[in-house]
Amino acid sequence: MRKIALVNQKGGCGKTTTAVNLASCLAGKGRKVLLIDLDPQGHAGLALGVKPDQIEESIYEVLSGKMPSSEAVKALRKNLDAIFSNVVLSAFEQVMAGVPEREFRLAEGLRDIEEDYEYLIIDCPPSVGLLTFNALMACDEALIEDKAGHGLTFKILATNIDRRTNFSNRVVETLRARFPKNCFKTGINTCTRLREAAAAGKPIATYDKHSAAFLDYQQLMKEILRQEAKMKAKSFALKTFVEAKDKVKASVEKEVAFIIEAPENASVQIAGDFNSWTPESLHLTHSHGRPVWQKAIRLSPGLYQYKYLVDGRWVSDPGNKKRADDFFGGKNSVINI
Ligand SMILES: Nc1ncnc2c1ncn2[C@@H]1O[C@H](COP(=O)(O)OP(=O)(O)O)[C@@H](O)[C@H]1O
Ligand SMILES: [Mg+2]
């Protein structure tokens, strides 16, 4: 799932308009989209014809752990689901004060539905507080309108561009010059139809397909889909690299048999660098009528320290003279593959 947050600490710069219309354009193109409203003002719901008092299951329930996100999801139209918010969400920051890892509540809360969607679009409140941090922690990409953020993978979208004014054109030029790699080629022009569409509770795609704003948001959607192809290529390259590395590793791995003599009724385990010192059980076999315990472990070349755990007691390998300090006053056995 590609996760995009719409962020800007200012209000009125087109976050909600972009969240709603980008989500609706992506859904129209056949992508499965989940829209999340993280703004207690609940504007995203309003822009899609859902009033705050019609929202019983909100994102607040998910963030506060009262409800799994799968239950808070509302199906809006084909390919488009949403979790809305209302004023109750404004209590979140206070309720969470002092709670550890409170920035990760959204990321945690969305885990159960992560596989169900191709796009997650998060509309943020006009402030950089706990809610926006939650959005950033749950996202891979932040889409910032008009102004740049710091230290995260961000893309800048110029909104409300009035091509007739010098000022607007200059702002767009300056942004592109300053952040050449981070600016969308697409810009969203000022278009009163957007305001009307929001007031009518409809995305622009439904309200007016002949408007300039519809073309702009279609353009933005296409630009985002083009990045999708690039991102896929990148993750494919990464996957083949990891697979190749695994293959090479597998080809040089050797099976090493670890063997120790111990009573039949003992509990015998082995732990070492090769299994992060998590004890693994050995199987009981017999050699010349004596009980021996063994386990075969595949190891790639390298130096490994290990120890046996016999009836809960750590013991070095009696059949291996190579030892190293375990820094607890004892010795680990050492094997060189
Ligand atoms: N490109 C645009 N042209 C004209 N009006 C717009 C445009 N983008 C947004 N608006 C209007 O501006 C107001 C604020 O936009 P909104 O998306 O709610 O901003 P934010 O979520 O950043 O506070 C809304 O009434 C919206 O309909
Ligand atoms: Mg908004």
Tab-separated table of C-alpha atoms and ligand atoms in Angstrom:
chain	number	residue	atom	x	y	z
A	1	MET	CA	0.000	0.000	0.000
A	2	ARG	CA	1.262	3.438	-0.913
A	3	LYS	CA	0.627	5.859	1.914
A	4	ILE	CA	0.376	9.571	1.291
A	5	ALA	CA	-0.323	12.281	3.866
A	6	LEU	CA	-1.452	15.776	2.943
A	7	VAL	CA	0.417	18.112	5.227
A	8	ASN	CA	0.663	21.832	5.801
A	9	GLN	CA	0.408	23.673	9.063
A	10	LYS	CA	-1.739	26.334	7.450
A	11	GLY	CA	-5.464	25.984	6.984
A	12	GLY	CA	-7.207	26.779	3.731
A	13	CYS	CA	-4.436	25.759	1.370
A	14	GLY	CA	-6.210	22.844	-0.274
A	15	LYS	CA	-5.269	19.790	1.832
A	16	THR	CA	-8.787	18.488	2.192
A	17	THR	CA	-9.716	19.374	-1.387
A	18	THR	CA	-6.643	17.507	-2.625
A	19	ALA	CA	-7.156	14.516	-0.299
A	20	VAL	CA	-10.768	14.059	-1.355
A	21	ASN	CA	-10.236	14.617	-5.074
A	22	LEU	CA	-7.013	12.685	-5.373
A	23	ALA	CA	-8.631	9.772	-3.515
A	24	SER	CA	-11.664	9.926	-5.776
A	25	CYS	CA	-9.587	10.155	-8.990
A	26	LEU	CA	-7.437	7.187	-7.933
A	27	ALA	CA	-10.568	5.184	-7.096
A	28	GLY	CA	-12.016	6.150	-10.482
A	29	LYS	CA	-8.895	4.743	-12.092
A	30	GLY	CA	-9.499	1.403	-10.391
A	31	ARG	CA	-7.149	1.710	-7.419
A	32	LYS	CA	-8.490	0.583	-4.047
A	33	VAL	CA	-8.282	3.661	-1.859
A	34	LEU	CA	-8.759	4.353	1.830
A	35	LEU	CA	-9.182	8.003	2.783
A	36	ILE	CA	-8.573	8.970	6.386
A	37	ASP	CA	-9.594	12.260	7.909
A	38	LEU	CA	-7.251	13.213	10.744
A	39	ASP	CA	-8.677	16.706	11.126
A	40	PRO	CA	-11.155	17.159	14.007
A	41	GLN	CA	-12.969	19.701	11.824
A	42	GLY	CA	-14.259	16.774	9.768
A	43	HIS	CA	-14.059	18.648	6.456
A	44	ALA	CA	-13.251	15.564	4.380
A	45	GLY	CA	-16.549	13.987	5.421
A	46	LEU	CA	-18.425	17.183	4.605
A	47	ALA	CA	-16.775	17.380	1.195
A	48	LEU	CA	-18.082	13.873	0.503
A	49	GLY	CA	-21.579	14.529	1.804
A	50	VAL	CA	-21.156	12.956	5.253
A	51	LYS	CA	-22.126	15.199	8.161
A	52	PRO	CA	-20.172	15.088	11.454
A	53	ASP	CA	-23.226	13.854	13.399
A	54	GLN	CA	-23.624	10.943	10.965
A	55	ILE	CA	-20.201	9.670	11.980
A	56	GLU	CA	-20.438	7.128	14.754
A	57	GLU	CA	-17.291	5.161	14.085
A	58	SER	CA	-14.530	7.693	13.662
A	59	ILE	CA	-10.760	7.599	13.439
A	60	TYR	CA	-10.710	8.561	17.118
A	61	GLU	CA	-11.993	5.081	18.050
A	62	VAL	CA	-9.153	3.538	16.048
A	63	LEU	CA	-6.458	5.810	17.488
A	64	SER	CA	-7.612	5.243	21.034
A	65	GLY	CA	-7.702	1.477	20.501
A	66	LYS	CA	-11.446	1.158	21.102
A	67	MET	CA	-12.192	-0.242	17.671
A	68	PRO	CA	-10.288	-2.096	14.949
A	69	SER	CA	-9.948	0.009	11.806
A	70	SER	CA	-11.848	-2.603	9.781
A	71	GLU	CA	-14.974	-1.704	11.770
A	72	ALA	CA	-14.540	2.042	11.441
A	73	VAL	CA	-14.281	1.917	7.643
A	74	LYS	CA	-17.205	3.317	5.629
A	75	ALA	CA	-17.674	2.195	2.034
A	76	LEU	CA	-18.390	5.346	0.002
A	77	ARG	CA	-18.356	4.279	-3.619
A	78	LYS	CA	-16.604	1.771	-5.830
A	79	ASN	CA	-12.950	1.440	-4.722
A	80	LEU	CA	-13.280	4.271	-2.208
A	81	ASP	CA	-13.582	3.707	1.549
A	82	ALA	CA	-13.031	6.234	4.293
A	83	ILE	CA	-12.593	6.619	8.014
A	84	PHE	CA	-13.908	10.023	8.946
A	85	SER	CA	-13.466	12.198	11.982
A	86	ASN	CA	-15.402	14.675	14.034
A	87	VAL	CA	-14.788	17.053	16.898
A	88	VAL	CA	-14.215	14.201	19.375
A	89	LEU	CA	-10.778	13.809	17.769
A	90	SER	CA	-9.679	17.148	19.214
A	91	ALA	CA	-9.360	15.408	22.607
A	92	PHE	CA	-6.748	13.005	21.245
A	93	GLU	CA	-3.681	15.088	22.022
A	94	GLN	CA	-4.713	15.602	25.654
A	95	VAL	CA	-5.886	12.039	26.224
A	96	MET	CA	-2.589	10.706	24.913
A	97	ALA	CA	-0.327	13.040	26.913
A	98	GLY	CA	2.489	10.983	28.436
A	99	VAL	CA	1.399	7.735	26.744
A	100	PRO	CA	4.480	6.036	25.278
A	101	GLU	CA	4.656	5.586	21.506
A	102	ARG	CA	1.606	7.743	20.963
A	103	GLU	CA	2.916	8.837	17.552
A	104	PHE	CA	2.453	5.286	16.258
A	105	ARG	CA	-1.224	4.817	17.116
A	106	LEU	CA	-2.359	5.305	13.524
A	107	ALA	CA	0.312	3.063	11.995
A	108	GLU	CA	-0.580	0.370	14.565
A	109	GLY	CA	-4.315	0.850	14.125
A	110	LEU	CA	-4.161	0.428	10.357
A	111	ARG	CA	-2.192	-2.793	10.370
A	112	ASP	CA	-5.279	-5.028	10.146
A	113	ILE	CA	-6.473	-3.430	6.885
A	114	GLU	CA	-3.113	-2.662	5.302
A	115	GLU	CA	-3.460	-5.436	2.715
A	116	ASP	CA	-6.949	-4.363	1.628
A	117	TYR	CA	-5.929	-1.140	-0.129
A	118	GLU	CA	-3.482	0.118	-2.732
A	119	TYR	CA	-3.563	3.734	-1.579
A	120	LEU	CA	-3.963	5.366	1.781
A	121	ILE	CA	-4.632	9.098	1.627
A	122	ILE	CA	-4.530	10.998	4.925
A	123	ASP	CA	-5.942	14.465	5.330
A	124	CYS	CA	-4.122	16.220	8.187
A	125	PRO	CA	-5.222	19.038	10.467
A	126	PRO	CA	-3.727	22.493	9.947
A	127	SER	CA	-1.166	22.125	12.718
A	128	VAL	CA	1.958	20.131	13.383
A	129	GLY	CA	0.842	18.303	16.497
A	130	LEU	CA	0.370	14.729	17.588
A	131	LEU	CA	-2.215	13.969	14.889
A	132	THR	CA	0.081	15.094	12.075
A	133	PHE	CA	2.971	13.135	13.610
A	134	ASN	CA	0.723	10.073	13.612
A	135	ALA	CA	0.032	10.633	9.921
A	136	LEU	CA	3.734	10.976	9.142
A	137	MET	CA	4.597	7.830	11.091
A	138	ALA	CA	1.944	5.886	9.182
A	139	CYS	CA	3.061	7.216	5.786
A	140	ASP	CA	5.828	6.793	3.246
A	141	GLU	CA	5.177	10.038	1.463
A	142	ALA	CA	4.031	13.456	2.564
A	143	LEU	CA	2.456	15.742	0.072
A	144	ILE	CA	2.958	19.293	1.194
A	145	GLU	CA	1.011	22.058	-0.389
A	146	ASP	CA	2.861	25.148	-1.306
A	147	LYS	CA	5.578	25.152	1.325
A	148	ALA	CA	8.396	22.745	2.162
A	149	GLY	CA	8.831	20.567	5.207
A	150	HIS	CA	11.996	19.159	6.742
A	151	GLY	CA	13.678	15.796	6.917
A	152	LEU	CA	11.065	13.583	5.315
A	153	THR	CA	10.296	12.298	1.869
A	154	PHE	CA	8.083	15.061	0.689
A	155	LYS	CA	6.551	16.168	-2.550
A	156	ILE	CA	5.313	19.676	-3.053
A	157	LEU	CA	2.074	20.453	-4.776
A	158	ALA	CA	1.326	24.028	-5.727
A	159	THR	CA	-2.344	24.720	-5.102
A	160	ASN	CA	-4.687	27.617	-5.667
A	161	ILE	CA	-2.551	28.899	-8.515
A	162	ASP	CA	-3.986	31.965	-10.142
A	163	ARG	CA	-2.215	32.090	-13.503
A	164	ARG	CA	-3.418	35.648	-14.073
A	165	THR	CA	-1.318	37.004	-11.240
A	166	ASN	CA	2.392	37.544	-11.302
A	167	PHE	CA	2.621	36.586	-7.671
A	168	SER	CA	1.185	33.098	-8.197
A	169	ASN	CA	3.445	32.434	-11.154
A	170	ARG	CA	6.467	33.638	-9.206
A	171	VAL	CA	5.663	31.366	-6.242
A	172	VAL	CA	5.415	28.341	-8.542
A	173	GLU	CA	8.673	29.249	-10.305
A	174	THR	CA	10.497	29.768	-7.021
A	175	LEU	CA	9.274	26.460	-5.631
A	176	ARG	CA	10.395	24.586	-8.737
A	177	ALA	CA	13.784	26.281	-8.714
A	178	ARG	CA	14.349	25.601	-5.039
A	179	PHE	CA	13.026	22.022	-4.909
A	180	PRO	CA	13.512	20.761	-8.468
A	181	LYS	CA	13.206	17.092	-7.491
A	182	ASN	CA	10.344	17.496	-5.066
A	183	CYS	CA	7.799	19.500	-6.992
A	184	PHE	CA	4.942	17.914	-8.840
A	185	LYS	CA	4.815	18.915	-12.474
A	186	THR	CA	1.108	19.260	-11.972
A	187	GLY	CA	-0.227	22.333	-10.230
A	188	ILE	CA	-3.777	22.914	-9.047
A	189	ASN	CA	-5.265	26.128	-10.404
A	190	THR	CA	-7.793	28.251	-8.636
A	191	CYS	CA	-11.224	27.057	-9.652
A	192	THR	CA	-14.457	28.081	-7.983
A	193	ARG	CA	-16.078	24.784	-9.003
A	194	LEU	CA	-13.981	23.118	-6.283
A	195	ARG	CA	-15.609	25.255	-3.616
A	196	GLU	CA	-19.051	24.512	-5.017
A	197	ALA	CA	-18.331	20.787	-5.248
A	198	ALA	CA	-17.231	20.705	-1.592
A	199	ALA	CA	-20.345	22.605	-0.552
A	200	ALA	CA	-22.447	20.085	-2.483
A	201	GLY	CA	-20.631	17.225	-0.731
A	202	LYS	CA	-19.238	15.781	-3.972
A	203	PRO	CA	-15.807	15.163	-5.442
A	204	ILE	CA	-15.123	17.231	-8.535
A	205	ALA	CA	-15.212	14.078	-10.673
A	206	THR	CA	-18.907	13.725	-9.865
A	207	TYR	CA	-19.730	17.421	-9.655
A	208	ASP	CA	-18.193	18.730	-12.869
A	209	LYS	CA	-16.098	16.638	-15.223
A	210	HIS	CA	-15.671	19.622	-17.547
A	211	SER	CA	-14.067	21.880	-14.978
A	212	ALA	CA	-10.410	22.890	-15.054
A	213	ALA	CA	-10.095	21.486	-11.521
A	214	PHE	CA	-11.139	18.026	-12.661
A	215	LEU	CA	-8.412	18.086	-15.312
A	216	ASP	CA	-5.867	19.255	-12.724
A	217	TYR	CA	-6.700	16.461	-10.293
A	218	GLN	CA	-6.733	13.873	-13.091
A	219	GLN	CA	-3.292	15.153	-14.055
A	220	LEU	CA	-2.089	14.846	-10.447
A	221	MET	CA	-3.488	11.315	-10.239
A	222	LYS	CA	-1.644	10.381	-13.443
A	223	GLU	CA	1.598	11.850	-12.162
A	224	ILE	CA	1.228	9.815	-8.979
A	225	LEU	CA	0.518	6.670	-11.003
A	226	ARG	CA	3.665	7.268	-13.078
A	227	GLN	CA	5.687	7.310	-9.875
A	228	GLU	CA	3.988	4.015	-9.057
A	229	ALA	CA	5.673	2.379	-12.057
A	230	LYS	CA	9.038	3.781	-10.951
A	231	MET	CA	8.502	2.637	-7.381
A	232	LYS	CA	7.577	-0.842	-8.589
A	233	ALA	CA	10.753	-0.998	-10.682
A	234	LYS	CA	12.775	0.050	-7.667
A	235	SER	CA	11.217	-2.521	-5.365
A	236	PHE	CA	11.594	-5.152	-8.095
A	237	ALA	CA	15.300	-4.351	-8.405
A	238	LEU	CA	15.620	-4.585	-4.640
A	239	LYS	CA	13.767	-7.896	-4.594
A	240	THR	CA	15.985	-9.449	-7.272
A	241	PHE	CA	19.060	-8.204	-5.437
A	242	VAL	CA	17.893	-9.758	-2.170
A	243	GLU	CA	17.016	-12.997	-3.964
A	244	ALA	CA	20.418	-13.091	-5.651
A	245	LYS	CA	22.118	-12.506	-2.328
A	246	ASP	CA	20.069	-15.300	-0.727
A	247	LYS	CA	21.050	-17.622	-3.583
A	248	VAL	CA	24.744	-16.901	-3.160
A	249	LYS	CA	24.398	-17.369	0.587
A	250	ALA	CA	22.584	-20.689	0.124
A	251	SER	CA	25.275	-21.922	-2.290
A	252	VAL	CA	28.056	-21.425	0.239
A	253	GLU	CA	26.131	-22.651	3.272
A	254	LYS	CA	27.272	-25.855	4.913
A	255	GLU	CA	25.312	-28.191	7.106
A	256	VAL	CA	27.056	-28.482	10.453
A	257	ALA	CA	26.114	-31.208	12.929
A	258	PHE	CA	26.239	-30.173	16.591
A	259	ILE	CA	26.485	-33.201	18.880
A	260	ILE	CA	26.667	-33.553	22.653
A	261	GLU	CA	26.329	-36.515	24.988
A	262	ALA	CA	23.692	-36.067	27.701
A	263	PRO	CA	21.248	-38.284	29.637
A	264	GLU	CA	18.174	-39.654	27.820
A	265	ASN	CA	15.736	-37.736	29.957
A	266	ALA	CA	17.580	-34.400	29.762
A	267	SER	CA	16.373	-31.300	27.972
A	268	VAL	CA	19.105	-30.235	25.530
A	269	GLN	CA	19.237	-27.046	23.496
A	270	ILE	CA	21.759	-25.018	21.534
A	271	ALA	CA	22.081	-21.246	21.220
A	272	GLY	CA	24.622	-19.115	19.400
A	273	ASP	CA	25.417	-16.271	17.038
A	274	PHE	CA	23.647	-18.175	14.246
A	275	ASN	CA	20.237	-18.134	15.955
A	276	SER	CA	20.513	-14.852	17.870
A	277	TRP	CA	21.122	-16.873	21.042
A	278	THR	CA	17.565	-18.187	21.047
A	279	PRO	CA	17.795	-21.777	22.320
A	280	GLU	CA	16.746	-24.506	19.837
A	281	SER	CA	16.119	-28.095	20.861
A	282	LEU	CA	18.388	-31.000	19.868
A	283	HIS	CA	17.053	-34.487	19.039
A	284	LEU	CA	17.957	-37.562	20.981
A	285	THR	CA	19.868	-40.253	19.041
A	286	HIS	CA	22.175	-43.055	20.074
A	287	SER	CA	25.788	-43.781	19.242
A	288	HIS	CA	27.310	-47.107	20.352
A	289	GLY	CA	24.410	-47.477	22.770
A	290	ARG	CA	25.032	-44.102	24.421
A	291	PRO	CA	22.515	-41.217	24.385
A	292	VAL	CA	23.706	-38.312	22.208
A	293	TRP	CA	21.794	-35.233	21.238
A	294	GLN	CA	22.188	-33.573	17.894
A	295	LYS	CA	21.036	-30.923	15.507
A	296	ALA	CA	22.113	-30.015	11.971
A	297	ILE	CA	22.286	-26.277	11.293
A	298	ARG	CA	23.044	-24.623	7.918
A	299	LEU	CA	25.768	-22.001	8.291
A	300	SER	CA	27.439	-19.696	5.810
A	301	PRO	CA	31.202	-19.111	6.179
A	302	GLY	CA	32.173	-17.222	9.310
A	303	LEU	CA	33.109	-17.479	12.944
A	304	TYR	CA	30.347	-18.437	15.381
A	305	GLN	CA	30.171	-18.669	19.168
A	306	TYR	CA	27.681	-21.034	20.784
A	307	LYS	CA	26.804	-22.982	23.891
A	308	TYR	CA	24.576	-25.860	24.877
A	309	LEU	CA	21.817	-25.580	27.429
A	310	VAL	CA	21.468	-28.882	29.299
A	311	ASP	CA	18.606	-29.007	31.772
A	312	GLY	CA	18.701	-25.224	31.988
A	313	ARG	CA	22.481	-25.068	32.570
A	314	TRP	CA	24.819	-23.424	30.033
A	315	VAL	CA	27.718	-25.690	29.053
A	316	SER	CA	30.466	-25.276	26.459
A	317	ASP	CA	30.901	-27.961	23.822
A	318	PRO	CA	33.016	-30.732	25.427
A	319	GLY	CA	34.040	-31.952	21.940
A	320	ASN	CA	35.416	-28.584	20.819
A	321	LYS	CA	38.576	-27.110	22.344
A	322	LYS	CA	38.186	-23.666	20.757
A	323	ARG	CA	36.743	-21.297	23.357
A	324	ALA	CA	36.172	-17.589	23.928
A	325	ASP	CA	35.217	-15.561	26.996
A	326	ASP	CA	31.450	-15.204	27.332
A	327	PHE	CA	31.917	-12.136	29.561
A	328	PHE	CA	29.803	-13.778	32.269
A	329	GLY	CA	32.775	-15.586	33.792
A	330	GLY	CA	32.393	-18.617	31.505
A	331	LYS	CA	33.437	-19.724	28.026
A	332	ASN	CA	31.605	-19.975	24.721
A	333	SER	CA	32.576	-22.586	22.185
A	334	VAL	CA	33.816	-21.230	18.850
A	335	ILE	CA	33.413	-22.766	15.425
A	336	ASN	CA	34.982	-21.517	12.211
A	337	ILE	CA	33.165	-22.471	9.016
B	1	LIG	N1	-7.839	25.212	-6.277
B	1	LIG	C1	-8.815	25.806	-5.587
B	1	LIG	N2	-9.558	26.784	-6.171
B	1	LIG	C2	-10.552	27.375	-5.489
B	1	LIG	N3	-10.908	27.060	-4.253
B	1	LIG	C3	-10.236	26.090	-3.636
B	1	LIG	C4	-9.157	25.406	-4.252
B	1	LIG	N4	-8.667	24.485	-3.387
B	1	LIG	C5	-9.406	24.601	-2.271
B	1	LIG	N5	-10.349	25.548	-2.400
B	1	LIG	C6	-11.328	25.988	-1.408
B	1	LIG	O1	-10.605	26.630	-0.372
B	1	LIG	C7	-11.133	26.301	0.892
B	1	LIG	C8	-10.049	25.656	1.735
B	1	LIG	O2	-9.607	24.464	1.120
B	1	LIG	P1	-9.332	23.129	1.946
B	1	LIG	O3	-9.039	22.067	0.961
B	1	LIG	O4	-10.451	22.875	2.896
B	1	LIG	O5	-8.029	23.554	2.701
B	1	LIG	P2	-7.308	22.882	3.984
B	1	LIG	O6	-7.786	21.486	4.087
B	1	LIG	O7	-5.864	22.992	3.666
B	1	LIG	O8	-7.698	23.694	5.157
B	1	LIG	C9	-12.317	25.398	0.625
B	1	LIG	O9	-13.500	26.140	0.622
B	1	LIG	C10	-12.052	24.823	-0.748
B	1	LIG	O10	-13.245	24.496	-1.426
B	2	MG	MG	-8.677	20.584	5.726
